[in-house]
mmCIF file of C-alpha atoms and ligand atoms in Angstrom:
data_model
loop_
_atom_site.group_PDB
_atom_site.id
_atom_site.type_symbol
_atom_site.label_atom_id
_atom_site.label_comp_id
_atom_site.label_asym_id
_atom_site.label_seq_id
_atom_site.Cartn_x
_atom_site.Cartn_y
_atom_site.Cartn_z
ATOM 1 C CA MET A 1 16.152 16.856 18.441
ATOM 2 C CA ILE A 2 14.795 14.179 16.055
ATOM 3 C CA LYS A 3 16.953 11.560 17.790
ATOM 4 C CA ASP A 4 15.551 12.639 21.205
ATOM 5 C CA ILE A 5 11.950 12.271 20.004
ATOM 6 C CA GLN A 6 12.756 8.908 18.429
ATOM 7 C CA GLU A 7 14.330 7.650 21.648
ATOM 8 C CA GLU A 8 11.342 8.799 23.676
ATOM 9 C CA ILE A 9 8.961 7.028 21.258
ATOM 10 C CA LEU A 10 11.005 3.824 21.553
ATOM 11 C CA ARG A 11 10.965 4.058 25.341
ATOM 12 C CA ILE A 12 7.201 4.668 25.645
ATOM 13 C CA LYS A 13 6.248 2.046 23.078
ATOM 14 C CA LYS A 14 8.173 -0.602 24.998
ATOM 15 C CA GLU A 15 6.577 0.463 28.263
ATOM 16 C CA LYS A 16 3.051 0.373 26.756
ATOM 17 C CA ASP A 17 3.483 -2.748 24.580
ATOM 18 C CA ILE A 18 2.936 -0.874 21.315
ATOM 19 C CA CYS A 19 3.915 -2.136 17.875
ATOM 20 C CA ILE A 20 4.539 0.515 15.212
ATOM 21 C CA LEU A 21 3.835 -0.451 11.607
ATOM 22 C CA ALA A 22 4.886 1.959 8.855
ATOM 23 C CA HIS A 23 4.268 1.904 5.118
ATOM 24 C CA SER A 24 7.398 2.580 3.070
ATOM 25 C CA TYR A 25 5.866 5.838 1.739
ATOM 26 C CA VAL A 26 6.131 7.598 5.121
ATOM 27 C CA ALA A 27 9.087 9.722 6.231
ATOM 28 C CA HIS A 28 12.451 8.130 6.927
ATOM 29 C CA GLU A 29 12.558 9.176 10.600
ATOM 30 C CA ILE A 30 9.332 7.222 11.162
ATOM 31 C CA LEU A 31 10.628 4.116 9.378
ATOM 32 C CA GLU A 32 13.629 4.223 11.731
ATOM 33 C CA ILE A 33 11.470 3.732 14.838
ATOM 34 C CA ALA A 34 8.970 1.267 13.316
ATOM 35 C CA ASP A 35 8.874 -2.409 14.308
ATOM 36 C CA PHE A 36 7.939 -3.353 10.744
ATOM 37 C CA THR A 37 8.007 -1.466 7.465
ATOM 38 C CA GLY A 38 6.944 -2.580 4.018
ATOM 39 C CA ASP A 39 4.279 -2.546 1.357
ATOM 40 C CA SER A 40 0.565 -3.016 1.961
ATOM 41 C CA TYR A 41 0.780 -6.812 1.769
ATOM 42 C CA ALA A 42 3.718 -7.167 4.156
ATOM 43 C CA LEU A 43 2.023 -4.859 6.658
ATOM 44 C CA SER A 44 -1.279 -6.729 6.532
ATOM 45 C CA VAL A 45 0.457 -10.059 7.153
ATOM 46 C CA LYS A 46 2.468 -8.561 10.026
ATOM 47 C CA ALA A 47 -0.661 -6.993 11.488
ATOM 48 C CA ALA A 48 -2.172 -10.447 11.909
ATOM 49 C CA GLY A 49 0.799 -11.875 13.774
ATOM 50 C CA VAL A 50 2.265 -9.312 16.164
ATOM 51 C CA PRO A 51 1.965 -10.170 19.863
ATOM 52 C CA HIS A 52 1.545 -6.562 21.092
ATOM 53 C CA LYS A 53 -1.665 -5.307 22.692
ATOM 54 C CA ASN A 54 -1.518 -2.005 20.824
ATOM 55 C CA VAL A 55 -0.672 -1.181 17.222
ATOM 56 C CA ILE A 56 -0.009 2.218 15.662
ATOM 57 C CA MET A 57 -0.296 2.377 11.876
ATOM 58 C CA CYS A 58 1.792 5.041 10.175
ATOM 59 C CA GLY A 59 0.229 5.037 6.741
ATOM 60 C CA VAL A 60 -3.334 5.628 5.617
ATOM 61 C CA ARG A 61 -6.753 4.715 6.998
ATOM 62 C CA PHE A 62 -7.438 1.536 5.015
ATOM 63 C CA MET A 63 -4.178 0.082 6.387
ATOM 64 C CA ALA A 64 -5.223 0.742 9.988
ATOM 65 C CA GLU A 65 -8.656 -0.734 9.225
ATOM 66 C CA THR A 66 -7.035 -3.851 7.753
ATOM 67 C CA CYS A 67 -4.970 -4.169 10.897
ATOM 68 C CA LYS A 68 -8.077 -3.892 13.114
ATOM 69 C CA ILE A 69 -9.941 -6.480 11.004
ATOM 70 C CA LEU A 70 -7.054 -8.933 11.394
ATOM 71 C CA SER A 71 -6.484 -8.183 15.085
ATOM 72 C CA PRO A 72 -9.879 -7.206 16.523
ATOM 73 C CA ASP A 73 -8.750 -7.671 20.128
ATOM 74 C CA LYS A 74 -5.935 -5.161 19.800
ATOM 75 C CA HIS A 75 -6.178 -1.415 20.150
ATOM 76 C CA VAL A 76 -5.294 -0.162 16.674
ATOM 77 C CA PHE A 77 -4.529 3.510 16.062
ATOM 78 C CA LEU A 78 -4.061 5.540 12.899
ATOM 79 C CA ALA A 79 -1.208 7.917 13.770
ATOM 80 C CA ASN A 80 -2.719 10.826 11.826
ATOM 81 C CA GLU A 81 -6.503 10.675 11.699
ATOM 82 C CA GLU A 82 -6.698 12.715 8.489
ATOM 83 C CA ALA A 83 -4.585 10.289 6.456
ATOM 84 C CA GLY A 84 -7.059 8.812 3.986
ATOM 85 C CA CYS A 85 -6.437 7.322 0.552
ATOM 86 C CA ALA A 86 -7.871 9.087 -2.484
ATOM 87 C CA MET A 87 -8.335 5.775 -4.296
ATOM 88 C CA ALA A 88 -10.058 4.042 -1.349
ATOM 89 C CA ASP A 89 -12.428 6.994 -1.004
ATOM 90 C CA MET A 90 -13.373 6.814 -4.687
ATOM 91 C CA MET A 91 -15.695 3.786 -4.436
ATOM 92 C CA ASP A 92 -17.984 3.110 -1.519
ATOM 93 C CA LYS A 93 -20.086 0.112 -0.542
ATOM 94 C CA GLU A 94 -23.300 1.633 -1.924
ATOM 95 C CA LEU A 95 -21.781 2.131 -5.378
ATOM 96 C CA ILE A 96 -20.554 -1.465 -5.623
ATOM 97 C CA GLU A 97 -23.868 -2.771 -4.250
ATOM 98 C CA ALA A 98 -25.530 -1.027 -7.178
ATOM 99 C CA VAL A 99 -22.997 -2.415 -9.663
ATOM 100 C CA LYS A 100 -22.997 -6.021 -8.386
ATOM 101 C CA PRO A 101 -26.322 -7.146 -9.937
ATOM 102 C CA HIS A 102 -24.843 -6.388 -13.374
ATOM 103 C CA TYR A 103 -22.078 -8.948 -12.727
ATOM 104 C CA PRO A 104 -23.929 -11.943 -11.239
ATOM 105 C CA ASP A 105 -21.331 -14.600 -12.161
ATOM 106 C CA TYR A 106 -18.277 -12.571 -11.286
ATOM 107 C CA THR A 107 -15.833 -12.857 -8.393
ATOM 108 C CA ILE A 108 -15.359 -9.382 -6.958
ATOM 109 C CA VAL A 109 -11.684 -8.718 -6.377
ATOM 110 C CA ALA A 110 -10.973 -5.654 -4.262
ATOM 111 C CA TYR A 111 -7.599 -3.976 -4.108
ATOM 112 C CA ILE A 112 -6.706 -3.666 -0.420
ATOM 113 C CA ASN A 113 -6.898 0.120 -0.937
ATOM 114 C CA THR A 114 -10.645 0.037 -0.160
ATOM 115 C CA THR A 115 -12.716 0.860 2.911
ATOM 116 C CA ALA A 116 -13.580 -1.865 5.433
ATOM 117 C CA ALA A 117 -17.261 -1.334 4.601
ATOM 118 C CA LEU A 118 -16.659 -2.047 0.918
ATOM 119 C CA LYS A 119 -14.596 -5.153 1.717
ATOM 120 C CA THR A 120 -17.666 -6.656 3.436
ATOM 121 C CA ILE A 121 -19.363 -7.158 0.046
ATOM 122 C CA CYS A 122 -16.302 -8.282 -1.952
ATOM 123 C CA ASP A 123 -14.994 -11.836 -2.389
ATOM 124 C CA VAL A 124 -11.243 -11.447 -2.099
ATOM 125 C CA CYS A 125 -8.669 -8.725 -1.530
ATOM 126 C CA VAL A 126 -5.391 -8.290 -3.365
ATOM 127 C CA THR A 127 -2.391 -6.031 -2.958
ATOM 128 C CA SER A 128 -0.164 -4.813 -5.754
ATOM 129 C CA SER A 129 2.421 -7.491 -4.945
ATOM 130 C CA SER A 130 -0.057 -10.359 -4.736
ATOM 131 C CA ALA A 131 -2.710 -9.441 -7.335
ATOM 132 C CA VAL A 132 -1.456 -11.491 -10.307
ATOM 133 C CA ASN A 133 -0.856 -14.608 -8.214
ATOM 134 C CA ILE A 134 -4.228 -14.376 -6.471
ATOM 135 C CA VAL A 135 -6.265 -13.709 -9.614
ATOM 136 C CA ASN A 136 -4.558 -16.712 -11.251
ATOM 137 C CA ASN A 137 -5.519 -18.823 -8.215
ATOM 138 C CA ILE A 138 -9.218 -17.866 -8.338
ATOM 139 C CA LYS A 139 -11.252 -20.692 -9.905
ATOM 140 C CA ASN A 140 -13.807 -18.396 -11.536
ATOM 141 C CA LYS A 141 -12.828 -17.050 -14.971
ATOM 142 C CA ASN A 142 -14.989 -13.931 -14.545
ATOM 143 C CA ILE A 143 -13.454 -11.231 -12.360
ATOM 144 C CA LEU A 144 -14.694 -7.749 -11.509
ATOM 145 C CA PHE A 145 -11.566 -5.913 -10.338
ATOM 146 C CA ILE A 146 -12.061 -2.752 -8.230
ATOM 147 C CA PRO A 147 -11.203 0.087 -7.740
ATOM 148 C CA ASP A 148 -7.897 0.526 -9.597
ATOM 149 C CA CYS A 149 -8.345 0.173 -13.359
ATOM 150 C CA ASN A 150 -4.580 0.557 -13.923
ATOM 151 C CA LEU A 151 -3.586 -2.260 -11.580
ATOM 152 C CA GLY A 152 -6.560 -4.189 -13.002
ATOM 153 C CA ALA A 153 -5.300 -3.705 -16.572
ATOM 154 C CA TYR A 154 -1.831 -4.850 -15.488
ATOM 155 C CA VAL A 155 -3.333 -7.980 -13.897
ATOM 156 C CA ALA A 156 -5.497 -8.613 -16.975
ATOM 157 C CA ALA A 157 -2.407 -8.530 -19.208
ATOM 158 C CA LYS A 158 -0.665 -11.062 -16.932
ATOM 159 C CA CYS A 159 -3.734 -13.334 -16.632
ATOM 160 C CA PRO A 160 -4.900 -13.738 -20.257
ATOM 161 C CA ASP A 161 -7.164 -16.701 -19.391
ATOM 162 C CA LYS A 162 -9.357 -14.543 -17.175
ATOM 163 C CA ASN A 163 -12.259 -12.344 -18.242
ATOM 164 C CA ILE A 164 -11.473 -9.225 -16.192
ATOM 165 C CA LYS A 165 -13.863 -6.266 -16.048
ATOM 166 C CA LEU A 166 -12.699 -2.937 -14.628
ATOM 167 C CA LEU A 167 -14.355 0.141 -13.185
ATOM 168 C CA ASN A 168 -13.002 3.632 -13.600
ATOM 169 C CA GLY A 169 -11.030 4.207 -10.388
ATOM 170 C CA GLY A 170 -7.384 4.608 -9.506
ATOM 171 C CA CYS A 171 -4.649 6.384 -7.610
ATOM 172 C CA PRO A 172 -4.518 10.036 -8.679
ATOM 173 C CA VAL A 173 -0.828 10.232 -7.734
ATOM 174 C CA HIS A 174 0.382 7.313 -9.877
ATOM 175 C CA ALA A 175 -2.202 7.764 -12.642
ATOM 176 C CA ALA A 176 -0.936 11.303 -13.314
ATOM 177 C CA VAL A 177 2.374 9.983 -14.720
ATOM 178 C CA THR A 178 2.434 10.155 -18.530
ATOM 179 C CA THR A 179 4.501 8.530 -21.267
ATOM 180 C CA ARG A 180 5.922 12.001 -21.870
ATOM 181 C CA ASP A 181 7.287 11.984 -18.314
ATOM 182 C CA VAL A 182 8.970 8.676 -19.145
ATOM 183 C CA THR A 183 10.547 10.111 -22.304
ATOM 184 C CA THR A 184 11.838 13.145 -20.380
ATOM 185 C CA ALA A 185 13.281 11.027 -17.543
ATOM 186 C CA ARG A 186 14.895 8.558 -19.970
ATOM 187 C CA GLN A 187 16.499 11.452 -21.882
ATOM 188 C CA LYS A 188 17.898 12.903 -18.646
ATOM 189 C CA HIS A 189 19.159 9.538 -17.353
ATOM 190 C CA PRO A 190 19.824 7.402 -20.410
ATOM 191 C CA GLY A 191 21.583 4.553 -18.589
ATOM 192 C CA ALA A 192 19.025 4.191 -15.783
ATOM 193 C CA LYS A 193 16.550 1.315 -15.354
ATOM 194 C CA LEU A 194 12.915 2.405 -15.086
ATOM 195 C CA LEU A 195 10.987 0.778 -12.216
ATOM 196 C CA VAL A 196 7.280 1.594 -11.909
ATOM 197 C CA HIS A 197 4.303 0.758 -9.711
ATOM 198 C CA PRO A 198 1.345 -0.967 -11.424
ATOM 199 C CA GLU A 199 -0.944 1.855 -10.227
ATOM 200 C CA CYS A 200 0.587 3.831 -13.133
ATOM 201 C CA GLN A 201 -1.259 3.814 -16.454
ATOM 202 C CA PRO A 202 -0.662 0.686 -18.611
ATOM 203 C CA GLU A 203 1.087 2.701 -21.342
ATOM 204 C CA VAL A 204 3.585 3.906 -18.717
ATOM 205 C CA ALA A 205 4.024 0.420 -17.219
ATOM 206 C CA GLU A 206 4.675 -0.977 -20.706
ATOM 207 C CA LEU A 207 7.737 1.272 -21.035
ATOM 208 C CA ALA A 208 9.254 0.107 -17.730
ATOM 209 C CA ASP A 209 12.103 -2.338 -17.200
ATOM 210 C CA TYR A 210 10.334 -3.621 -14.087
ATOM 211 C CA VAL A 211 6.767 -3.269 -12.753
ATOM 212 C CA GLY A 212 6.093 -4.086 -9.109
ATOM 213 C CA SER A 213 4.836 -3.082 -5.692
ATOM 214 C CA THR A 214 6.687 -0.733 -3.390
ATOM 215 C CA SER A 215 8.645 -3.627 -1.876
ATOM 216 C CA GLY A 216 9.140 -5.197 -5.303
ATOM 217 C CA ILE A 217 10.715 -1.987 -6.602
ATOM 218 C CA MET A 218 12.932 -1.672 -3.532
ATOM 219 C CA ASP A 219 14.096 -5.286 -3.723
ATOM 220 C CA TYR A 220 14.786 -5.005 -7.446
ATOM 221 C CA ALA A 221 16.948 -1.905 -6.950
ATOM 222 C CA ARG A 222 18.789 -3.359 -3.937
ATOM 223 C CA ASN A 223 19.613 -6.626 -5.662
ATOM 224 C CA SER A 224 20.396 -5.301 -9.138
ATOM 225 C CA ASP A 225 23.960 -4.886 -10.401
ATOM 226 C CA GLU A 226 22.808 -1.752 -12.257
ATOM 227 C CA LYS A 227 23.834 1.597 -10.755
ATOM 228 C CA GLU A 228 21.061 4.025 -11.795
ATOM 229 C CA PHE A 229 17.296 3.818 -11.451
ATOM 230 C CA ILE A 230 14.315 5.997 -12.323
ATOM 231 C CA ILE A 231 11.685 5.331 -9.658
ATOM 232 C CA GLY A 232 8.049 5.436 -10.805
ATOM 233 C CA THR A 233 6.310 5.482 -7.465
ATOM 234 C CA GLU A 234 5.936 7.820 -4.479
ATOM 235 C CA LEU A 235 8.970 10.102 -4.073
ATOM 236 C CA SER A 236 9.900 8.667 -0.672
ATOM 237 C CA ILE A 237 10.947 5.359 -2.249
ATOM 238 C CA ALA A 238 13.723 7.036 -4.257
ATOM 239 C CA GLU A 239 14.818 8.770 -1.033
ATOM 240 C CA HIS A 240 14.838 5.610 1.109
ATOM 241 C CA LEU A 241 16.742 3.724 -1.588
ATOM 242 C CA GLN A 242 19.282 6.517 -1.957
ATOM 243 C CA TYR A 243 19.900 6.410 1.780
ATOM 244 C CA GLU A 244 20.177 2.629 1.810
ATOM 245 C CA CYS A 245 22.316 2.245 -1.332
ATOM 246 C CA PRO A 246 24.688 5.240 -1.412
ATOM 247 C CA ASP A 247 26.766 3.744 -4.244
ATOM 248 C CA LYS A 248 23.725 3.791 -6.589
ATOM 249 C CA LYS A 249 21.715 6.694 -8.018
ATOM 250 C CA PHE A 250 17.918 7.038 -7.763
ATOM 251 C CA TYR A 251 15.858 9.585 -9.709
ATOM 252 C CA PRO A 252 12.111 10.130 -9.151
ATOM 253 C CA LEU A 253 10.212 9.618 -12.423
ATOM 254 C CA THR A 254 8.433 12.954 -11.816
ATOM 255 C CA SER A 255 8.491 15.448 -8.960
ATOM 256 C CA GLY A 256 4.682 15.174 -8.844
ATOM 257 C CA LEU A 257 4.755 11.654 -7.407
ATOM 258 C CA VAL A 258 3.817 12.807 -3.919
ATOM 259 C CA CYS A 259 0.976 11.247 -1.937
ATOM 260 C CA LYS A 260 -0.110 14.046 0.366
ATOM 261 C CA ASN A 261 -1.964 11.573 2.580
ATOM 262 C CA MET A 262 1.154 9.505 3.189
ATOM 263 C CA LYS A 263 3.025 12.696 3.994
ATOM 264 C CA LEU A 264 0.530 13.790 6.663
ATOM 265 C CA THR A 265 1.985 11.568 9.388
ATOM 266 C CA THR A 266 4.870 13.239 11.196
ATOM 267 C CA LEU A 267 7.231 11.985 13.883
ATOM 268 C CA MET A 268 5.362 14.252 16.318
ATOM 269 C CA ASP A 269 2.088 12.501 15.417
ATOM 270 C CA VAL A 270 3.703 9.200 16.351
ATOM 271 C CA TYR A 271 5.065 10.722 19.558
ATOM 272 C CA ASN A 272 1.625 12.102 20.500
ATOM 273 C CA CYS A 273 -0.001 8.793 19.618
ATOM 274 C CA VAL A 274 2.311 6.686 21.809
ATOM 275 C CA LYS A 275 1.733 9.151 24.641
ATOM 276 C CA GLY A 276 -2.049 8.745 24.235
ATOM 277 C CA ASN A 277 -2.590 12.358 23.110
ATOM 278 C CA GLY A 278 -3.212 11.887 19.434
ATOM 279 C CA GLY A 279 -4.094 9.656 16.524
ATOM 280 C CA GLU A 280 -7.435 7.903 16.212
ATOM 281 C CA GLU A 281 -8.350 4.520 17.609
ATOM 282 C CA ILE A 282 -10.067 2.441 14.919
ATOM 283 C CA ILE A 283 -13.453 1.323 16.203
ATOM 284 C CA MET A 284 -15.420 -1.121 14.066
ATOM 285 C CA ASP A 285 -18.557 -3.143 14.712
ATOM 286 C CA ASP A 286 -18.274 -6.939 14.964
ATOM 287 C CA ASN A 287 -20.280 -7.577 11.813
ATOM 288 C CA THR A 288 -18.044 -5.359 9.649
ATOM 289 C CA ILE A 289 -14.958 -7.038 11.109
ATOM 290 C CA ALA A 290 -16.323 -10.533 10.461
ATOM 291 C CA GLU A 291 -17.518 -9.829 6.899
ATOM 292 C CA ALA A 292 -14.450 -7.815 5.824
ATOM 293 C CA ARG A 293 -12.190 -10.459 7.329
ATOM 294 C CA LYS A 294 -13.508 -13.123 4.932
ATOM 295 C CA CYS A 295 -12.203 -11.036 2.054
ATOM 296 C CA ILE A 296 -8.748 -10.603 3.636
ATOM 297 C CA ASP A 297 -8.506 -14.237 4.803
ATOM 298 C CA GLU A 298 -9.274 -15.295 1.252
ATOM 299 C CA MET A 299 -6.368 -13.124 0.071
ATOM 300 C CA ILE A 300 -4.014 -14.818 2.511
ATOM 301 C CA ARG A 301 -5.331 -18.285 1.558
ATOM 302 C CA LEU A 302 -5.074 -17.701 -2.201
ATOM 303 C CA SER A 303 -1.611 -16.155 -2.032
ATOM 304 C CA LYS A 304 -0.069 -19.394 -0.712
HETATM 305 P P1 13P B 1 1.855 -1.161 -2.206
HETATM 306 O O1 13P B 1 2.170 -0.895 -0.800
HETATM 307 O O2 13P B 1 1.047 -2.407 -2.353
HETATM 308 O O3 13P B 1 3.007 -1.122 -3.117
HETATM 309 O O4 13P B 1 0.845 0.001 -2.682
HETATM 310 C C1 13P B 1 1.215 1.291 -2.792
HETATM 311 C C2 13P B 1 0.187 2.206 -2.331
HETATM 312 O O5 13P B 1 -0.268 3.034 -3.036
HETATM 313 C C3 13P B 1 -0.239 2.101 -0.963
HETATM 314 O O6 13P B 1 -1.291 2.883 -0.808
HETATM 315 FE FE1 SF4 B 2 -3.849 6.006 -1.942
HETATM 316 FE FE2 SF4 B 2 -2.363 6.555 -4.107
HETATM 317 FE FE3 SF4 B 2 -1.694 7.597 -1.756
HETATM 318 FE FE4 SF4 B 2 -1.390 4.978 -2.177
HETATM 319 S S1 SF4 B 2 -0.308 6.636 -3.221
HETATM 320 S S2 SF4 B 2 -2.262 5.958 -0.376
HETATM 321 S S3 SF4 B 2 -3.156 4.573 -3.529
HETATM 322 S S4 SF4 B 2 -3.601 8.006 -2.912
#
């Protein structure tokens, strides 16, 4: 049944010149039919370069918006229109407009997990995999990093020459992990390496053997000679890795590491979307596209 739906999706997407992009947090059967999978950075770079007329994003809204900003002439669809991001929804443009006058000499660095509207008033975007490199490459010493204070604290620790100010936002899924969870997981799996996402609290990240983005964690586990890993990011990553590396063992850091937004997209949503019966086309005015694009282009420029 799943195979039949997958084959039908592959057939229709070829016929209609559709590219499917999928974040690594979505279900395995969706990753199998995607043209490209990866973390937020990899997907945003791919979004800019694919030749297809139509793109379906299997992930959350800010990812589809990023895709539309980078490819305004394409039809870009979010496979499940309800898939938002709790962190992106935490800070809107109006809030940061009110905050900005208090930081007149600061470069505003926005995590890519922000709305397109908010990006229009920020200076540069970062993703979890590119944040340290980009902040180091910014000439200004003064940085206001939004919205994730945990990723911001991680970046601040890695960029001691910068004066980094943070606001109180973050990912509720990753931020819920505690040092106690780490102790429990380490006791259960004493030989395992602990790999965590920098959206986790700094005290959790400090206990890890490796801190990195979704793709960073996956690459580390794939390439390591170690055999057991505790995975401190969304549950799906432990699952994908287990499938890919059957001779190794992967344990989720906690069973609570579930992003309900990333789990909203189903294979049937993708099927309906390719057929033209579902999903939401991202529509954005030219001014928002042009202003938000400066922020994303700056990310691509500074990450070189
Ligand atoms: P990355 O894809 O940059 O690892 O970020 C994880 C995430 O939370 C995406 O929303
Ligand atoms: Fe947003 Fe966190 Fe879900 Fe990523 S894991 S989409 S940051 S709520």
